[in-house]
């Protein structure tokens, strides 16, 4: 049986649609958490646990993906995942207690935790994964940005309309996933000799550590703005700009692919990202807040696109690429919880977030160097 053709517009659309659905809740989480914090008078630690509840179930499902991502029919799998994600998201609108929010987020996380491994594995199976990741990441960021811009245009309070818009977007993503193939590449690719799983695992650790640093700050941008008494419209507009910039960043990989290798874009993106994060260590006004939300997502998402490509490049089993969703979930769960707990304890969490981003890049550069040496020795 000939392998499926995974380099068609319908397949690219499906990878982007499932990826967008999987990251949507995370992308609008600053607004969701802000609304729930105001409604239920939550502490920063409690607010951080909302994100942790979502990403805990997400991570557990994503961790199991090597057991099912190459075995189950992808069309049936994503159908069930969309049901869980949409149901959990809609239940957020009906929640009347903090505990119900945590349960609803956990249910939504189950669905997203299934969708993202399928999306990442599909992208890794295409001919040029770095470009597919870039094309996938752009709508993952730009569509949530559109939601935030709509909220800002409506001058809505943080919790108004966001769940309705999210559910509507998820339904559109489900329609965009109709071109999903029933499976990815077969064992012809995934059983190649020479796999070093250890380096793939190190790449996943690098991704998790790096994303913990970024996600910890991202989720609390809305809380930072509230504490500084910025208006909801200003905050939502600039969060939307941040998402737009994180969608523009991967264009670099889409255009240049590996022309400059993988190390240089990662190093450059890291240096710019940590510099932008460091700006928040000084007195924050609206201008500084806006500058950070322009520079940080732009630089970070150039870097993370190439980090994903590195992991896909060392993955000859066809299973490690799907675990990138688990690594991202761990980072997205640990980062906000750590930020909130440190903030409640009157400690500055910013330095820890910066170290996380920097350390993740150091680890992935180690993977690149090792892979380069092994290729040279093989020649």
XYZ file of C-alpha atoms in Angstrom:
379
model
C 0.000 0.000 0.000
C 1.425 3.383 -0.997
C 1.870 5.969 1.786
C -0.714 8.767 2.034
C 0.021 12.096 0.341
C 0.522 14.476 3.256
C 1.636 17.474 1.217
C -1.719 18.792 0.029
C -3.623 21.983 0.950
C -6.354 19.919 2.654
C -3.788 18.245 4.911
C -2.077 21.544 5.756
C -5.491 23.039 6.560
C -6.324 20.105 8.829
C -3.010 20.396 10.676
C -3.614 24.116 11.182
C -7.275 23.678 12.208
C -6.618 20.967 14.789
C -3.627 22.900 16.117
C -5.648 26.103 16.393
C -8.423 24.330 18.287
C -5.867 22.732 20.612
C -4.181 26.017 21.582
C -7.229 28.299 21.565
C -8.005 28.061 25.290
C -4.375 28.707 26.202
C -4.188 31.709 23.883
C -7.227 33.420 25.402
C -6.422 32.211 28.916
C -5.238 35.634 30.154
C -8.732 36.982 29.431
C -10.480 33.906 30.823
C -8.432 33.909 34.017
C -8.884 37.653 34.392
C -12.648 37.295 34.135
C -12.815 34.385 36.575
C -10.442 36.116 39.017
C -12.730 39.149 39.109
C -15.939 37.088 39.271
C -14.822 34.735 42.055
C -12.258 36.994 43.790
C -9.369 34.578 43.238
C -5.797 34.949 44.458
C -2.938 34.767 41.955
C -2.200 31.215 43.113
C -5.824 30.156 42.532
C -5.828 31.861 39.136
C -2.657 29.988 38.185
C -4.290 26.692 39.154
C -6.999 27.262 36.519
C -4.294 26.967 33.878
C -2.753 24.033 35.731
C -6.109 22.178 35.796
C -6.417 22.535 32.031
C -2.873 21.487 31.265
C -2.767 18.631 33.777
C -5.429 16.645 31.905
C -3.952 17.885 28.619
C -0.524 16.595 29.621
C -1.766 13.188 30.784
C -3.487 12.539 27.452
C -0.585 13.929 25.452
C 1.857 11.711 27.373
C -0.029 8.642 26.202
C 0.121 9.661 22.525
C 2.926 7.193 21.562
C 0.466 4.413 22.414
C -2.270 5.600 20.055
C -1.157 8.311 17.651
C 0.054 5.781 15.033
C -2.597 3.146 15.747
C -6.020 4.824 15.823
C -7.958 6.357 12.953
C -7.172 10.079 13.155
C -10.588 11.124 11.837
C -12.465 9.273 14.572
C -9.949 10.386 17.191
C -10.260 14.094 16.468
C -14.074 13.842 16.301
C -14.167 12.572 19.890
C -11.585 15.163 20.913
C -13.641 18.019 19.507
C -16.679 16.831 21.516
C -14.706 16.962 24.787
C -13.079 20.305 23.993
C -16.299 22.043 22.942
C -18.287 20.562 25.840
C -15.694 21.602 28.418
C -15.431 25.114 26.976
C -19.188 25.620 26.931
C -19.450 24.427 30.545
C -17.192 27.315 31.566
C -20.059 29.660 30.756
C -22.337 27.694 33.091
C -19.885 27.407 36.002
C -21.073 28.934 39.274
C -18.085 28.001 41.442
C -14.309 27.834 41.316
C -14.427 24.023 41.499
C -16.713 23.832 38.452
C -14.264 25.996 36.515
C -11.431 23.589 37.357
C -13.498 20.572 36.241
C -14.600 22.251 32.995
C -11.020 23.223 32.197
C -9.880 19.656 32.842
C -12.517 18.294 30.402
C -11.504 20.834 27.758
C -7.879 19.885 28.343
C -8.647 16.251 27.518
C -9.913 17.224 24.082
C -7.077 19.613 23.348
C -4.568 17.031 24.590
C -5.742 14.651 21.869
C -5.901 17.198 19.050
C -2.427 18.664 19.445
C -0.406 15.421 19.189
C -2.280 14.545 15.993
C -1.591 18.015 14.587
C 2.115 17.886 15.485
C 2.584 14.340 14.187
C 0.881 15.218 10.924
C 3.132 18.257 10.511
C 6.244 16.192 11.296
C 5.293 13.711 8.567
C 5.232 16.356 5.817
C 8.132 16.929 3.442
C 9.362 20.189 5.071
C 8.281 20.104 8.724
C 9.837 23.474 9.632
C 7.627 25.165 7.043
C 4.561 23.151 8.037
C 5.091 24.078 11.694
C 5.337 27.721 10.659
C 2.173 27.563 8.549
C 0.441 25.782 11.430
C 1.537 28.179 14.158
C 0.408 31.303 12.300
C -3.363 30.605 12.461
C -2.890 29.176 15.948
C -1.916 32.687 17.029
C -3.754 34.949 14.580
C -7.229 33.484 15.125
C -7.151 33.959 18.918
C -5.791 37.462 18.232
C -8.896 38.171 16.175
C -11.051 37.071 19.118
C -9.261 39.471 21.452
C -9.561 42.312 18.941
C -13.293 41.661 18.658
C -13.576 41.769 22.452
C -11.652 45.030 22.545
C -13.841 46.478 19.792
C -16.961 45.533 21.734
C -15.410 47.142 24.835
C -16.389 43.978 26.654
C -15.346 43.152 30.211
C -12.818 40.273 30.424
C -15.352 37.437 30.664
C -17.934 38.802 28.231
C -18.444 36.920 24.957
C -15.045 35.182 25.061
C -16.518 31.726 25.692
C -19.152 32.182 22.981
C -16.508 33.291 20.494
C -14.255 30.397 21.538
C -16.987 27.788 21.013
C -17.871 29.264 17.620
C -14.202 29.169 16.616
C -13.877 25.549 17.724
C -16.841 24.586 15.538
C -15.182 26.276 12.551
C -11.939 24.443 13.329
C -13.847 21.162 13.294
C -15.080 21.980 9.785
C -11.531 22.893 8.750
C -10.348 19.465 9.915
C -12.469 17.532 7.425
C -9.402 16.955 5.239
C -7.627 15.051 8.003
C -6.131 11.778 6.695
C -6.980 8.623 8.599
C -3.290 8.027 9.371
C 0.205 9.445 8.922
C 3.278 7.830 7.466
C 3.743 4.107 8.011
C 6.599 2.150 9.535
C 8.740 2.760 6.438
C 9.798 6.028 7.995
C 9.384 5.358 11.651
C 11.515 2.217 11.805
C 14.679 3.730 10.360
C 17.887 2.726 12.099
C 20.047 5.173 13.936
C 17.441 6.648 16.237
C 18.778 8.113 19.451
C 15.727 8.494 21.662
C 17.789 10.169 24.386
C 18.423 13.256 22.282
C 14.766 13.433 21.338
C 13.811 13.311 25.022
C 16.342 16.041 25.798
C 14.734 18.127 23.069
C 11.336 17.634 24.709
C 12.779 18.714 28.077
C 14.227 21.813 26.424
C 10.845 22.639 24.909
C 9.046 22.183 28.252
C 11.511 24.308 30.230
C 11.496 27.072 27.641
C 7.729 27.180 27.302
C 7.278 27.222 31.090
C 9.191 30.485 31.154
C 7.138 32.009 28.354
C 3.736 30.669 29.440
C 4.193 31.729 33.050
C 4.513 35.324 31.942
C 1.948 35.170 29.134
C -0.927 33.936 31.307
C -0.355 36.737 33.825
C -0.094 39.643 31.377
C -3.754 40.475 32.012
C -3.241 40.367 35.789
C -0.187 42.623 35.456
C -2.234 45.120 33.447
C -5.075 45.021 35.987
C -2.699 45.692 38.864
C -1.342 48.664 36.916
C -4.941 49.838 36.351
C -4.754 49.715 32.569
C -8.174 49.699 30.891
C -9.683 46.421 29.675
C -9.767 47.732 26.110
C -6.072 48.655 26.194
C -5.116 45.282 27.679
C -7.187 43.193 25.263
C -5.933 45.179 22.281
C -2.292 44.654 23.177
C -2.765 41.012 24.084
C -4.250 40.642 20.613
C -1.218 42.422 19.150
C 0.984 39.963 21.040
C -0.842 37.049 19.440
C -0.535 38.680 16.019
C 3.209 39.032 16.518
C 3.477 35.390 17.605
C 1.718 34.517 14.349
C 4.073 36.679 12.307
C 7.222 35.255 13.913
C 6.928 31.814 12.247
C 6.852 33.541 8.837
C 10.640 33.630 9.147
C 10.740 29.825 9.152
C 8.105 29.610 6.407
C 10.169 31.859 4.131
C 13.739 30.884 4.979
C 13.231 27.282 6.204
C 16.729 25.988 7.136
C 18.702 28.445 5.002
C 20.447 29.763 8.127
C 20.416 26.422 9.891
C 18.508 25.924 13.119
C 20.996 27.212 15.708
C 21.238 30.833 14.540
C 17.473 31.579 14.581
C 17.184 29.924 17.999
C 20.071 31.948 19.449
C 18.816 35.204 17.941
C 15.225 34.619 19.021
C 16.305 33.731 22.556
C 18.472 36.817 23.030
C 15.719 39.135 21.831
C 13.018 37.354 23.858
C 14.887 37.445 27.180
C 15.787 41.099 26.603
C 12.106 41.908 26.124
C 11.187 39.977 29.288
C 13.870 41.852 31.228
C 12.206 45.167 30.343
C 9.397 44.226 32.752
C 11.875 44.318 35.646
C 11.775 48.101 35.480
C 8.875 50.472 36.053
C 6.088 49.446 33.672
C 4.013 52.020 31.839
C 1.714 51.550 28.874
C 4.500 52.115 26.348
C 6.814 49.530 27.913
C 3.916 47.044 28.246
C 3.090 47.488 24.543
C 6.729 47.181 23.441
C 7.133 43.888 25.305
C 3.962 42.503 23.708
C 5.352 43.355 20.268
C 8.896 42.045 20.672
C 8.569 39.050 23.007
C 6.010 36.931 21.074
C 7.628 37.765 17.734
C 11.077 36.600 18.842
C 9.873 33.666 20.920
C 7.799 32.108 18.162
C 10.655 32.319 15.672
C 12.698 30.378 18.198
C 10.076 27.792 19.131
C 9.297 26.994 15.486
C 12.910 25.934 14.984
C 12.982 24.075 18.301
C 10.082 21.940 17.045
C 11.886 21.336 13.759
C 14.998 20.165 15.651
C 12.953 17.634 17.630
C 11.204 16.397 14.481
C 14.605 16.046 12.821
C 16.015 13.705 15.477
C 12.781 11.713 15.743
C 13.065 8.547 13.653
C 10.489 6.643 15.689
C 7.617 8.870 14.564
C 6.388 9.062 18.174
C 8.536 11.714 19.841
C 7.107 14.494 17.650
C 3.649 13.855 19.089
C 5.093 14.179 22.592
C 5.908 17.820 21.889
C 2.323 18.499 22.919
C 3.085 16.876 26.286
C 6.221 18.967 26.700
C 4.315 22.160 25.893
C 1.539 21.149 28.297
C 4.014 20.575 31.117
C 5.536 23.982 30.475
C 2.154 25.681 30.226
C 0.963 24.021 33.435
C 4.085 24.564 35.538
C 4.881 28.098 34.373
C 1.648 29.885 35.416
C 1.405 27.946 38.704
C 5.000 28.898 39.571
C 4.468 32.529 38.547
C 1.303 32.831 40.646
C 2.804 31.143 43.705
C 5.974 33.257 43.576
C 3.933 36.416 43.095
C 1.690 35.605 46.076
C 4.818 35.044 48.161
C 6.010 38.546 47.211
C 8.933 37.071 45.269
C 9.824 38.192 41.762
C 8.958 35.370 39.347
C 10.321 37.212 36.305
C 13.925 36.076 36.774
C 12.814 32.420 36.950
C 10.804 32.819 33.733
C 13.823 34.352 31.970
C 16.078 31.513 33.173
C 13.553 28.983 31.868
C 13.552 30.454 28.357
C 17.345 30.701 28.299
C 17.962 27.209 29.697
C 15.558 25.649 27.185
C 17.534 27.184 24.347
C 20.855 25.977 25.757
C 19.524 22.410 25.920
C 18.154 22.429 22.365
C 21.460 23.805 21.075
C 23.130 20.821 22.729
C 20.798 18.549 20.751
C 21.682 20.381 17.513
C 25.411 20.073 18.192
C 25.135 16.361 18.955
C 23.057 15.699 15.844
C 25.561 17.601 13.685
C 28.488 15.603 15.072
C 26.705 12.282 14.476
C 25.943 13.257 10.868
C 29.572 14.217 10.266
C 30.769 10.916 11.725
C 28.321 8.988 9.528
C 29.759 10.682 6.443
